[in-house]
XYZ file of C-alpha atoms in Angstrom:
298
model
C 0.000 0.000 0.000
C 1.188 3.503 -0.763
C 1.779 6.363 1.642
C -0.470 9.378 2.222
C 1.637 12.547 2.350
C -0.042 15.659 3.715
C 1.596 19.063 3.305
C -0.026 21.831 5.286
C -0.469 23.826 8.428
C -0.248 22.606 12.000
C -2.089 24.880 14.436
C -3.200 24.980 18.014
C -6.890 25.870 17.900
C -8.045 28.090 20.763
C -11.804 27.581 20.729
C -14.400 29.751 22.482
C -17.843 28.148 22.866
C -20.807 30.545 23.010
C -24.575 30.575 22.426
C -24.002 32.290 19.089
C -21.305 34.077 17.135
C -20.921 37.775 18.017
C -21.876 40.484 15.565
C -19.160 42.932 14.439
C -18.176 45.077 17.425
C -20.239 42.987 19.831
C -19.026 41.258 23.016
C -20.931 38.212 24.267
C -20.397 35.797 27.142
C -19.224 32.314 26.233
C -19.519 28.950 27.992
C -15.905 27.761 28.025
C -12.603 27.721 26.149
C -10.753 24.710 24.793
C -7.352 24.031 23.248
C -7.429 21.555 20.357
C -4.775 20.377 17.878
C -5.733 21.489 14.379
C -4.589 23.109 11.169
C -5.540 22.386 7.575
C -2.607 20.012 7.278
C -2.739 18.226 10.608
C -6.515 17.679 10.439
C -6.560 15.560 7.252
C -3.346 13.813 8.323
C -4.974 12.666 11.567
C -8.169 11.740 9.718
C -6.277 9.533 7.271
C -4.180 7.950 10.026
C -7.235 7.135 12.150
C -8.743 5.452 9.096
C -5.768 3.133 8.738
C -3.516 4.908 6.220
C 0.274 5.200 6.506
C 0.569 8.984 6.845
C 3.574 11.282 6.689
C 3.158 14.937 7.553
C 5.123 17.729 5.865
C 5.020 20.907 7.912
C 6.731 23.315 10.282
C 6.259 24.062 13.983
C 7.719 26.669 16.287
C 10.073 25.826 19.124
C 7.456 26.514 21.780
C 4.928 24.810 24.031
C 2.240 24.590 21.346
C 4.788 22.994 19.014
C 5.637 20.366 21.623
C 1.960 19.624 22.237
C 1.107 19.314 18.543
C 4.120 17.101 17.881
C 3.181 14.793 20.755
C -0.442 14.639 19.629
C 0.393 13.851 15.999
C 2.853 11.141 17.016
C 0.272 9.587 19.346
C -2.127 9.374 16.391
C 0.388 7.495 14.289
C 1.315 10.394 12.002
C 4.946 10.157 10.874
C 6.716 13.468 11.563
C 10.071 12.865 9.865
C 9.337 15.734 7.443
C 8.181 18.208 10.116
C 10.805 20.777 11.097
C 10.968 23.312 13.941
C 11.538 27.015 13.420
C 13.243 29.512 15.714
C 12.064 32.429 13.557
C 8.332 32.085 14.259
C 5.973 30.491 16.749
C 3.640 27.590 16.107
C 0.550 28.465 14.090
C -2.563 29.375 16.054
C -6.253 29.605 15.176
C -8.750 31.588 17.248
C -12.161 29.962 16.729
C -15.636 30.888 17.883
C -18.201 28.066 17.911
C -21.948 28.684 18.306
C -24.454 26.208 19.746
C -25.763 25.712 16.195
C -22.360 24.393 15.116
C -21.491 27.483 13.083
C -17.979 28.815 13.502
C -15.753 31.791 12.745
C -11.982 31.471 12.513
C -8.949 33.775 12.603
C -5.667 32.053 11.716
C -2.183 33.283 12.684
C 0.139 31.253 10.404
C 3.383 31.545 12.393
C 5.862 28.841 11.397
C 3.463 27.476 8.775
C 4.309 30.476 6.632
C 7.977 29.448 6.543
C 7.515 25.984 5.004
C 9.604 26.076 1.816
C 9.054 24.510 -1.625
C 12.246 22.510 -1.142
C 10.942 21.013 2.112
C 7.596 20.100 0.556
C 9.179 18.419 -2.465
C 11.983 16.567 -0.673
C 10.318 13.194 0.116
C 10.813 10.320 -2.320
C 7.222 10.099 -3.573
C 6.123 6.958 -5.399
C 3.449 6.150 -7.975
C 1.295 4.393 -5.375
C 1.242 7.361 -3.009
C -1.453 9.971 -2.490
C -0.446 13.583 -1.832
C -2.972 15.907 -0.185
C -2.645 19.582 0.590
C -4.842 22.414 1.817
C -3.951 26.095 1.942
C -2.521 27.994 4.979
C 1.051 27.399 3.771
C 2.872 29.431 1.077
C 1.477 28.993 -2.430
C 4.888 28.267 -4.029
C 5.265 25.457 -1.489
C 1.898 23.974 -2.455
C 2.736 24.214 -6.145
C 6.076 22.460 -5.639
C 4.407 19.686 -3.622
C 1.749 19.047 -6.271
C 4.213 19.307 -9.161
C 6.639 16.879 -7.558
C 3.810 14.433 -6.892
C 2.634 14.655 -10.482
C 6.150 14.006 -11.748
C 6.392 10.942 -9.501
C 3.105 9.530 -10.788
C 1.379 9.884 -7.418
C -2.281 10.881 -7.097
C -2.657 14.449 -5.855
C -5.480 16.198 -3.978
C -5.864 19.952 -3.436
C -8.465 21.631 -1.248
C -8.081 25.383 -1.924
C -9.335 26.575 1.442
C -9.463 29.343 2.346
C -9.969 30.468 -1.244
C -7.312 32.767 -2.683
C -6.268 33.497 -6.281
C -4.498 30.423 -7.716
C -2.978 29.765 -11.124
C -2.410 26.031 -10.643
C -5.896 24.581 -10.234
C -4.978 22.282 -13.119
C -2.204 20.559 -11.128
C -4.148 18.283 -8.734
C -5.807 15.076 -9.898
C -8.671 15.759 -7.485
C -9.865 19.231 -6.512
C -12.045 19.364 -3.382
C -13.816 22.596 -2.440
C -17.047 23.774 -0.841
C -19.795 25.864 -2.451
C -18.337 29.171 -1.307
C -14.909 28.311 -2.677
C -16.422 27.014 -5.923
C -18.295 30.299 -6.403
C -15.068 32.207 -5.737
C -13.198 30.388 -8.508
C -16.122 30.451 -10.942
C -16.547 34.211 -10.558
C -19.310 36.520 -9.438
C -22.777 35.930 -10.822
C -22.418 32.189 -11.350
C -25.765 30.396 -10.974
C -24.678 26.850 -11.751
C -25.880 23.756 -9.944
C -23.226 21.982 -7.830
C -22.733 19.334 -10.539
C -22.418 22.018 -13.207
C -19.990 23.950 -11.001
C -17.831 20.857 -10.528
C -17.804 20.213 -14.286
C -16.950 23.839 -15.075
C -14.020 23.823 -12.616
C -12.317 20.842 -14.245
C -9.166 22.038 -16.002
C -8.253 18.822 -17.848
C -10.088 15.602 -18.840
C -8.255 13.444 -16.284
C -9.092 15.728 -13.374
C -11.980 15.220 -10.930
C -13.662 18.010 -8.985
C -15.722 17.467 -5.838
C -17.925 20.262 -4.478
C -18.859 19.543 -0.866
C -22.310 20.700 0.209
C -22.337 20.245 3.979
C -25.538 18.552 5.119
C -26.573 18.140 1.465
C -23.646 15.826 0.635
C -21.388 16.462 -2.351
C -21.337 16.723 -6.141
C -18.562 15.324 -8.328
C -17.498 15.599 -11.944
C -14.679 13.393 -13.171
C -13.332 11.162 -15.934
C -15.836 8.409 -15.048
C -18.814 10.767 -15.160
C -20.792 13.003 -12.851
C -22.521 11.890 -9.645
C -23.982 13.145 -6.388
C -23.265 11.960 -2.855
C -26.389 12.202 -0.673
C -26.311 14.100 2.592
C -26.614 12.520 6.020
C -28.801 13.684 8.902
C -26.702 14.325 11.987
C -26.825 16.723 14.928
C -23.953 19.110 14.263
C -22.209 20.660 17.261
C -18.973 21.894 15.642
C -18.259 22.026 11.913
C -14.594 22.983 12.416
C -12.385 20.713 10.319
C -15.200 18.945 8.448
C -13.749 19.799 5.039
C -10.294 18.695 6.171
C -11.802 15.434 7.434
C -13.322 14.873 3.981
C -9.914 15.340 2.350
C -8.133 12.975 4.750
C -10.813 10.317 4.439
C -10.774 10.609 0.650
C -6.992 10.169 0.596
C -7.215 7.125 2.877
C -9.412 5.335 0.323
C -7.734 6.509 -2.862
C -4.391 5.187 -1.598
C -6.067 1.754 -1.450
C -6.957 2.064 -5.120
C -10.667 2.576 -4.411
C -12.709 4.248 -7.182
C -13.492 7.919 -6.716
C -17.239 7.379 -6.325
C -16.823 4.964 -3.412
C -14.064 7.091 -1.867
C -16.263 10.210 -2.010
C -19.176 8.422 -0.307
C -16.813 7.210 2.398
C -15.348 10.691 2.874
C -18.781 12.300 3.155
C -19.887 9.747 5.758
C -16.725 10.306 7.778
C -17.045 14.096 7.657
C -20.691 13.853 8.785
C -19.598 12.043 11.928
C -16.836 14.593 12.616
C -19.287 17.501 12.962
C -21.055 15.751 15.854
C -17.957 16.335 18.024
C -16.021 19.327 19.277
C -12.544 20.211 18.062
C -10.781 19.800 14.743
C -8.190 16.998 14.677
C -9.617 15.321 17.822
C -13.047 15.033 16.140
C -11.800 12.817 13.311
C -13.522 9.392 13.414
C -11.742 6.062 13.582
C -12.420 3.299 11.070
C -14.192 1.055 13.580
C -16.722 3.824 14.294
C -17.995 3.924 10.720
C -20.878 2.083 9.147
C -19.975 2.276 5.484
C -22.700 3.746 3.249
C -24.050 1.972 0.187
C -22.426 3.544 -2.889
C -24.506 1.727 -5.478
């Protein structure tokens, strides 16, 4: 079996729980505060590892207490950290997150050491044709490009989730592009009134590429070389949607590395992400394989 490589951010999430999110300029009283390992790199890495994949993280931490805690957490989850370095020039990345009782969230990210991960560091592993490379934003764009390009050259399967959405000129690089409705609208341009399936088809940059538009409680829509399809939503009681998209990416990678078809892998990823939103935290909310009842993909 191949290896899942994840290049991305590693953050300590400082989460404030409150009845609702505050309006601009408003102060409200919350219930409690929690400290959770997270980051748009660490989250999918932990998700894939908990689902049985051999995972190697590519990232950068600060030489501080948060860095020690994140390193210990990732190692305890079975994530290989041989390609994670420590920086003296910046602290470990931090995310300040507000979570409402409805499950809605708002997030402010301070990149810290994540912003110092170089293209050379991201492209240094000896990738193989059986590997799957996954990356989400929150690290420098040249680093992401180098990671995807090196994976493509090695014949590995590559996944990009462009979140949070920013201008990109390499959406054609990944084999699988995963993004939510807001991000899809951003890349399609203002005024787009396409259905999710149409949006996915329009975002494909080459015939071999697949695009998945995640729809939250409504499931997902996919357009790829084997055709277009929808993944139905699942009814769950959401308490914290933080990291749900990252969970989808990690779960998808964990199945694609097994050689599973995209349709089945997308159903699996959607089911896994649905479970993750029923728990608090980002990386700690990722389900384990034994917790899943696999959906029928027929």
